[in-house]
Amino acid sequence: MFRNLSSTAKACIFIVGVLLISLTTAGIAGGLILAVSPLLMTLLMMFVVTRDGYSHAGWRTIGITRLGLRWWPVTLLVTAGVSALTFAGAVGLQFAVFSVAPTAASDLISLCISGPILAFAEEIGWRGYLQSHLAPRLGQAWSWIVIGAVWVCWHLPYILFTPYYHTDGNRAVVLMLFTSSVFAFSVLFGLLRDISGSLWVAVLAHFGHNAAFAWIGTDLIRATDPVAVDEYLAGDTGLLVLIGTALSAVVLIVWRRRARSVRALNGHGRTGRGRPDPAAPADAS
């Protein structure tokens, strides 16, 4: 157990560990070990490699002690809302038709039970542990980019070595769309995490996207061209998802910069009317 590891050293150990787990367990138990490996590495780092997990400050650092409730509606809009729009676009382009499955209600309940658990298992590692230790060294924007690269590499064994994920369509096109979309998600989720000061906002963002594309794509539409809809246009990382996610991130970045300008003009995190500035750094307590 190390007591004085730098943030950079903690991040590097985490990255090496999570990528090794991904590489060696992608085909085991349908990828379940891979799916929870960010959580496993976070617990290992917090309780075994360091003593951070034994203090409230350690958990506050990764954003787990703040809910960030006022950011939940925006988060759902830019994740689940974007997925809904992409499927509407696929219908409008006549690659799919609306068709409600008999199992739609039960499938939604199942997603709402399992989805947050799996989203938390990833986000406590990406936007919780890793972002919290990369940002002080690299800055917020570069931390989002580095995490995006790690996130892509973490997925690759599951895509390339198993039959479970992104197996249809042209492999080069699918990987290009997947990589671009994951970087866009990393920026958007990281931005939401930074603005809100809450890991739970990132968890909701991840869950909102996953649940929306899985439920709508399975239970609310019927694709007349499944590959075009699921891999190229909508689905998990299609072109329309990439565009919608990137635009959402740009809008939030522009809003944040303008809000910070107002804050700078009016002084110390307060707007001209004396209210706290919503773009000021969030208190993680």
CSV table of C-alpha atoms in Angstrom, one decimal:
chain,number,residue,atom,x,y,z
A,1,MET,CA,0.0,0.0,0.0
A,2,PHE,CA,1.4,3.4,-1.1
A,3,ARG,CA,0.6,6.5,0.9
A,4,ASN,CA,2.2,9.2,-1.3
A,5,LEU,CA,1.4,8.2,-4.9
A,6,SER,CA,1.0,11.2,-7.2
A,7,SER,CA,-2.2,11.7,-9.2
A,8,THR,CA,-0.3,10.8,-12.4
A,9,ALA,CA,1.0,7.5,-10.9
A,10,LYS,CA,-2.5,6.6,-9.7
A,11,ALA,CA,-4.0,7.3,-13.1
A,12,CYS,CA,-1.2,5.3,-14.9
A,13,ILE,CA,-1.6,2.3,-12.6
A,14,PHE,CA,-5.4,2.4,-13.1
A,15,ILE,CA,-5.1,2.6,-17.0
A,16,VAL,CA,-2.6,-0.3,-17.2
A,17,GLY,CA,-4.7,-2.4,-14.9
A,18,VAL,CA,-8.1,-1.8,-16.5
A,19,LEU,CA,-6.7,-2.4,-20.0
A,20,LEU,CA,-5.0,-5.7,-18.9
A,21,ILE,CA,-8.3,-6.9,-17.5
A,22,SER,CA,-10.1,-6.0,-20.7
A,23,LEU,CA,-7.5,-7.8,-22.8
A,24,THR,CA,-7.6,-11.0,-20.8
A,25,THR,CA,-11.3,-11.3,-19.9
A,26,ALA,CA,-13.2,-10.1,-23.0
A,27,GLY,CA,-14.4,-13.6,-23.8
A,28,ILE,CA,-15.2,-14.7,-20.2
A,29,ALA,CA,-18.8,-14.8,-19.0
A,30,GLY,CA,-20.0,-12.8,-21.9
A,31,GLY,CA,-17.7,-9.9,-21.1
A,32,LEU,CA,-19.1,-9.4,-17.6
A,33,ILE,CA,-15.7,-9.1,-15.9
A,34,LEU,CA,-14.7,-6.6,-18.5
A,35,ALA,CA,-17.9,-4.6,-18.0
A,36,VAL,CA,-17.2,-4.2,-14.2
A,37,SER,CA,-13.4,-3.8,-14.5
A,38,PRO,CA,-13.4,0.0,-14.0
A,39,LEU,CA,-15.3,-0.6,-10.7
A,40,LEU,CA,-12.9,-3.4,-9.7
A,41,MET,CA,-9.8,-1.2,-10.5
A,42,THR,CA,-11.3,1.7,-8.6
A,43,LEU,CA,-11.8,-0.5,-5.5
A,44,LEU,CA,-8.3,-1.9,-5.9
A,45,MET,CA,-6.8,1.6,-6.2
A,46,MET,CA,-8.8,3.0,-3.3
A,47,PHE,CA,-8.4,0.2,-0.8
A,48,VAL,CA,-5.3,-1.8,-1.7
A,49,VAL,CA,-2.8,0.3,-3.7
A,50,THR,CA,-3.6,3.5,-1.7
A,51,ARG,CA,-5.6,4.3,1.4
A,52,ASP,CA,-7.9,6.9,-0.3
A,53,GLY,CA,-11.0,4.7,0.2
A,54,TYR,CA,-10.7,4.9,4.0
A,55,SER,CA,-11.4,8.6,4.1
A,56,HIS,CA,-14.4,10.8,3.2
A,57,ALA,CA,-12.1,13.1,1.2
A,58,GLY,CA,-11.1,10.2,-1.0
A,59,TRP,CA,-14.7,9.5,-2.1
A,60,ARG,CA,-15.5,13.2,-2.3
A,61,THR,CA,-12.6,13.6,-4.8
A,62,ILE,CA,-14.2,11.2,-7.3
A,63,GLY,CA,-17.6,13.0,-7.0
A,64,ILE,CA,-19.5,10.3,-5.3
A,65,THR,CA,-20.8,12.4,-2.4
A,66,ARG,CA,-22.7,14.9,-4.6
A,67,LEU,CA,-25.9,14.1,-6.5
A,68,GLY,CA,-26.0,17.1,-8.9
A,69,LEU,CA,-29.8,16.9,-9.2
A,70,ARG,CA,-30.3,20.1,-11.1
A,71,TRP,CA,-28.2,18.7,-13.9
A,72,TRP,CA,-30.3,15.5,-14.4
A,73,PRO,CA,-32.9,17.0,-16.8
A,74,VAL,CA,-30.1,18.4,-19.0
A,75,THR,CA,-28.2,15.1,-18.9
A,76,LEU,CA,-31.2,13.1,-20.0
A,77,LEU,CA,-31.9,15.6,-22.8
A,78,VAL,CA,-28.4,15.4,-24.3
A,79,THR,CA,-28.2,11.6,-24.0
A,80,ALA,CA,-31.6,9.8,-24.1
A,81,GLY,CA,-33.1,12.7,-26.0
A,82,VAL,CA,-30.4,12.6,-28.6
A,83,SER,CA,-30.9,8.8,-29.1
A,84,ALA,CA,-34.6,9.3,-29.5
A,85,LEU,CA,-34.0,12.0,-32.2
A,86,THR,CA,-31.6,9.7,-34.0
A,87,PHE,CA,-34.1,6.9,-34.3
A,88,ALA,CA,-36.7,9.5,-35.4
A,89,GLY,CA,-34.3,10.5,-38.1
A,90,ALA,CA,-33.8,6.8,-39.2
A,91,VAL,CA,-37.6,6.5,-39.5
A,92,GLY,CA,-37.7,9.8,-41.4
A,93,LEU,CA,-35.1,8.4,-43.8
A,94,GLN,CA,-37.3,5.3,-44.2
A,95,PHE,CA,-34.7,2.9,-42.8
A,96,ALA,CA,-37.1,2.0,-40.0
A,97,VAL,CA,-40.8,2.2,-39.0
A,98,PHE,CA,-42.4,2.7,-35.6
A,99,SER,CA,-43.6,-0.6,-34.1
A,100,VAL,CA,-44.2,-1.1,-30.4
A,101,ALA,CA,-43.2,-4.6,-29.2
A,102,PRO,CA,-45.4,-6.5,-26.7
A,103,THR,CA,-42.5,-6.7,-24.3
A,104,ALA,CA,-41.7,-3.0,-24.4
A,105,ALA,CA,-42.9,-2.3,-20.8
A,106,SER,CA,-41.1,-5.3,-19.2
A,107,ASP,CA,-37.9,-4.6,-21.2
A,108,LEU,CA,-37.9,-1.0,-20.0
A,109,ILE,CA,-38.2,-2.2,-16.4
A,110,SER,CA,-35.3,-4.6,-16.9
A,111,LEU,CA,-33.2,-1.8,-18.4
A,112,CYS,CA,-34.0,0.5,-15.5
A,113,ILE,CA,-32.8,-2.2,-13.0
A,114,SER,CA,-29.6,-3.4,-14.8
A,115,GLY,CA,-28.7,-0.3,-16.7
A,116,PRO,CA,-27.7,2.0,-13.7
A,117,ILE,CA,-25.6,-0.8,-12.2
A,118,LEU,CA,-23.6,-1.3,-15.3
A,119,ALA,CA,-23.3,2.4,-15.9
A,120,PHE,CA,-22.0,3.0,-12.4
A,121,ALA,CA,-19.5,0.1,-12.8
A,122,GLU,CA,-18.0,2.0,-15.7
A,123,GLU,CA,-18.4,5.6,-14.7
A,124,ILE,CA,-16.9,5.2,-11.2
A,125,GLY,CA,-13.7,4.3,-13.1
A,126,TRP,CA,-13.8,6.7,-16.0
A,127,ARG,CA,-15.4,10.0,-14.8
A,128,GLY,CA,-14.9,9.1,-11.1
A,129,TYR,CA,-11.4,7.8,-10.4
A,130,LEU,CA,-9.5,8.5,-13.7
A,131,GLN,CA,-10.9,11.9,-14.5
A,132,SER,CA,-10.3,13.1,-10.9
A,133,HIS,CA,-6.7,12.1,-11.1
A,134,LEU,CA,-5.9,13.2,-14.7
A,135,ALA,CA,-7.6,16.6,-14.7
A,136,PRO,CA,-5.2,18.2,-12.0
A,137,ARG,CA,-2.3,17.2,-14.2
A,138,LEU,CA,-3.5,17.6,-17.7
A,139,GLY,CA,-6.4,20.0,-17.4
A,140,GLN,CA,-10.1,19.2,-17.9
A,141,ALA,CA,-10.2,19.1,-21.7
A,142,TRP,CA,-7.1,16.9,-22.1
A,143,SER,CA,-8.4,14.5,-19.4
A,144,TRP,CA,-11.6,14.0,-21.4
A,145,ILE,CA,-9.5,13.2,-24.5
A,146,VAL,CA,-7.1,10.8,-22.7
A,147,ILE,CA,-10.1,9.0,-21.1
A,148,GLY,CA,-11.7,8.7,-24.5
A,149,ALA,CA,-8.6,7.0,-25.9
A,150,VAL,CA,-8.5,4.6,-22.9
A,151,TRP,CA,-12.2,4.0,-23.2
A,152,VAL,CA,-11.9,3.0,-26.9
A,153,CYS,CA,-8.9,0.7,-26.2
A,154,TRP,CA,-10.8,-0.9,-23.3
A,155,HIS,CA,-13.7,-1.8,-25.7
A,156,LEU,CA,-11.5,-3.1,-28.5
A,157,PRO,CA,-11.0,-6.7,-27.2
A,158,TYR,CA,-14.7,-7.0,-26.8
A,159,ILE,CA,-15.4,-5.8,-30.3
A,160,LEU,CA,-12.5,-7.6,-32.1
A,161,PHE,CA,-12.3,-10.9,-30.2
A,162,THR,CA,-15.9,-11.7,-29.3
A,163,PRO,CA,-19.2,-12.1,-31.2
A,164,TYR,CA,-21.1,-9.9,-28.8
A,165,TYR,CA,-20.7,-6.3,-29.8
A,166,HIS,CA,-20.7,-4.4,-33.1
A,167,THR,CA,-20.4,-7.5,-35.3
A,168,ASP,CA,-22.4,-6.3,-38.3
A,169,GLY,CA,-21.6,-3.9,-41.1
A,170,ASN,CA,-18.3,-2.9,-42.6
A,171,ARG,CA,-15.7,-3.3,-39.8
A,172,ALA,CA,-13.6,-0.3,-40.8
A,173,VAL,CA,-16.6,2.0,-41.0
A,174,VAL,CA,-18.1,0.7,-37.7
A,175,LEU,CA,-14.8,1.1,-35.8
A,176,MET,CA,-14.4,4.7,-37.2
A,177,LEU,CA,-17.9,5.6,-36.1
A,178,PHE,CA,-17.4,3.8,-32.7
A,179,THR,CA,-14.1,5.6,-32.0
A,180,SER,CA,-15.4,9.0,-33.0
A,181,SER,CA,-18.6,8.6,-30.9
A,182,VAL,CA,-16.8,7.3,-27.8
A,183,PHE,CA,-14.5,10.4,-27.9
A,184,ALA,CA,-17.7,12.6,-28.2
A,185,PHE,CA,-19.2,10.8,-25.3
A,186,SER,CA,-16.1,11.2,-23.3
A,187,VAL,CA,-16.1,15.0,-23.8
A,188,LEU,CA,-19.9,15.3,-23.1
A,189,PHE,CA,-19.9,13.0,-20.0
A,190,GLY,CA,-16.6,14.5,-18.7
A,191,LEU,CA,-18.0,18.0,-19.2
A,192,LEU,CA,-21.2,17.1,-17.3
A,193,ARG,CA,-19.1,15.6,-14.5
A,194,ASP,CA,-17.0,18.8,-14.2
A,195,ILE,CA,-19.9,21.2,-14.3
A,196,SER,CA,-22.0,19.3,-11.8
A,197,GLY,CA,-19.2,18.1,-9.6
A,198,SER,CA,-21.1,14.8,-9.4
A,199,LEU,CA,-20.2,11.3,-10.5
A,200,TRP,CA,-23.9,10.5,-10.5
A,201,VAL,CA,-24.6,12.9,-13.4
A,202,ALA,CA,-22.0,10.9,-15.5
A,203,VAL,CA,-23.7,7.7,-14.4
A,204,LEU,CA,-27.1,9.0,-15.5
A,205,ALA,CA,-25.6,10.2,-18.8
A,206,HIS,CA,-24.2,6.8,-19.5
A,207,PHE,CA,-27.4,5.0,-18.5
A,208,GLY,CA,-29.6,7.5,-20.4
A,209,HIS,CA,-27.8,6.8,-23.7
A,210,ASN,CA,-27.5,3.0,-23.2
A,211,ALA,CA,-31.1,2.6,-22.1
A,212,ALA,CA,-32.6,4.8,-24.8
A,213,PHE,CA,-30.8,3.2,-27.8
A,214,ALA,CA,-31.4,-0.3,-26.5
A,215,TRP,CA,-35.1,0.2,-25.7
A,216,ILE,CA,-36.1,2.3,-28.7
A,217,GLY,CA,-34.1,0.2,-31.1
A,218,THR,CA,-35.5,-3.0,-29.8
A,219,ASP,CA,-39.1,-2.2,-28.7
A,220,LEU,CA,-40.3,1.0,-30.4
A,221,ILE,CA,-39.1,0.7,-34.0
A,222,ARG,CA,-38.6,-2.1,-36.6
A,223,ALA,CA,-35.6,-1.5,-38.8
A,224,THR,CA,-36.2,-2.2,-42.5
A,225,ASP,CA,-32.4,-2.0,-42.9
A,226,PRO,CA,-31.0,-3.2,-39.5
A,227,VAL,CA,-27.3,-2.6,-40.3
A,228,ALA,CA,-27.9,0.9,-41.5
A,229,VAL,CA,-30.0,1.8,-38.4
A,230,ASP,CA,-28.1,0.0,-35.7
A,231,GLU,CA,-24.5,0.5,-36.9
A,232,TYR,CA,-24.4,3.4,-39.3
A,233,LEU,CA,-27.1,5.9,-38.3
A,234,ALA,CA,-28.6,5.4,-34.9
A,235,GLY,CA,-28.0,2.6,-32.4
A,236,ASP,CA,-25.1,2.9,-30.0
A,237,THR,CA,-22.6,4.9,-32.0
A,238,GLY,CA,-24.1,5.7,-35.4
A,239,LEU,CA,-23.4,8.9,-37.4
A,240,LEU,CA,-26.5,10.7,-36.1
A,241,VAL,CA,-25.6,9.8,-32.5
A,242,LEU,CA,-22.1,11.2,-33.1
A,243,ILE,CA,-23.5,14.4,-34.6
A,244,GLY,CA,-26.0,14.9,-31.8
A,245,THR,CA,-23.6,14.1,-29.0
A,246,ALA,CA,-20.9,16.4,-30.5
A,247,LEU,CA,-23.4,19.3,-30.9
A,248,SER,CA,-24.6,18.8,-27.3
A,249,ALA,CA,-21.0,19.0,-26.1
A,250,VAL,CA,-20.3,22.2,-28.1
A,251,VAL,CA,-23.5,23.9,-26.9
A,252,LEU,CA,-22.5,23.1,-23.2
A,253,ILE,CA,-19.0,24.3,-23.7
A,254,VAL,CA,-20.1,27.6,-25.3
A,255,TRP,CA,-22.7,28.1,-22.5
A,256,ARG,CA,-20.0,27.4,-19.9
A,257,ARG,CA,-17.6,29.9,-21.3
A,258,ARG,CA,-20.2,32.6,-21.5
A,259,ALA,CA,-21.3,31.9,-18.0
A,260,ARG,CA,-17.7,32.0,-16.8
A,261,SER,CA,-17.3,35.4,-18.6
A,262,VAL,CA,-20.4,36.7,-16.7
A,263,ARG,CA,-18.9,35.3,-13.5
A,264,ALA,CA,-15.6,37.0,-14.1
A,265,LEU,CA,-17.3,40.4,-14.8
A,266,ASN,CA,-19.5,40.2,-11.7
A,267,GLY,CA,-16.9,38.6,-9.4
A,268,HIS,CA,-16.4,35.4,-7.4
A,269,GLY,CA,-19.1,33.1,-8.8
A,270,ARG,CA,-22.1,35.5,-8.6
A,271,THR,CA,-24.2,36.8,-11.4
A,272,GLY,CA,-25.2,40.4,-11.9
A,273,ARG,CA,-28.4,39.7,-9.8
A,274,GLY,CA,-26.4,38.3,-6.9
A,275,ARG,CA,-27.3,34.7,-7.6
A,276,PRO,CA,-24.6,31.9,-7.6
A,277,ASP,CA,-23.3,31.3,-11.1
A,278,PRO,CA,-24.3,27.8,-12.3
A,279,ALA,CA,-21.0,27.5,-14.3
A,280,ALA,CA,-18.8,28.1,-11.2
A,281,PRO,CA,-16.9,25.0,-10.1
A,282,ALA,CA,-19.2,22.8,-8.1
A,283,ASP,CA,-18.5,21.9,-4.4
A,284,ALA,CA,-18.0,18.2,-4.4
A,285,SER,CA,-19.1,17.8,-0.8
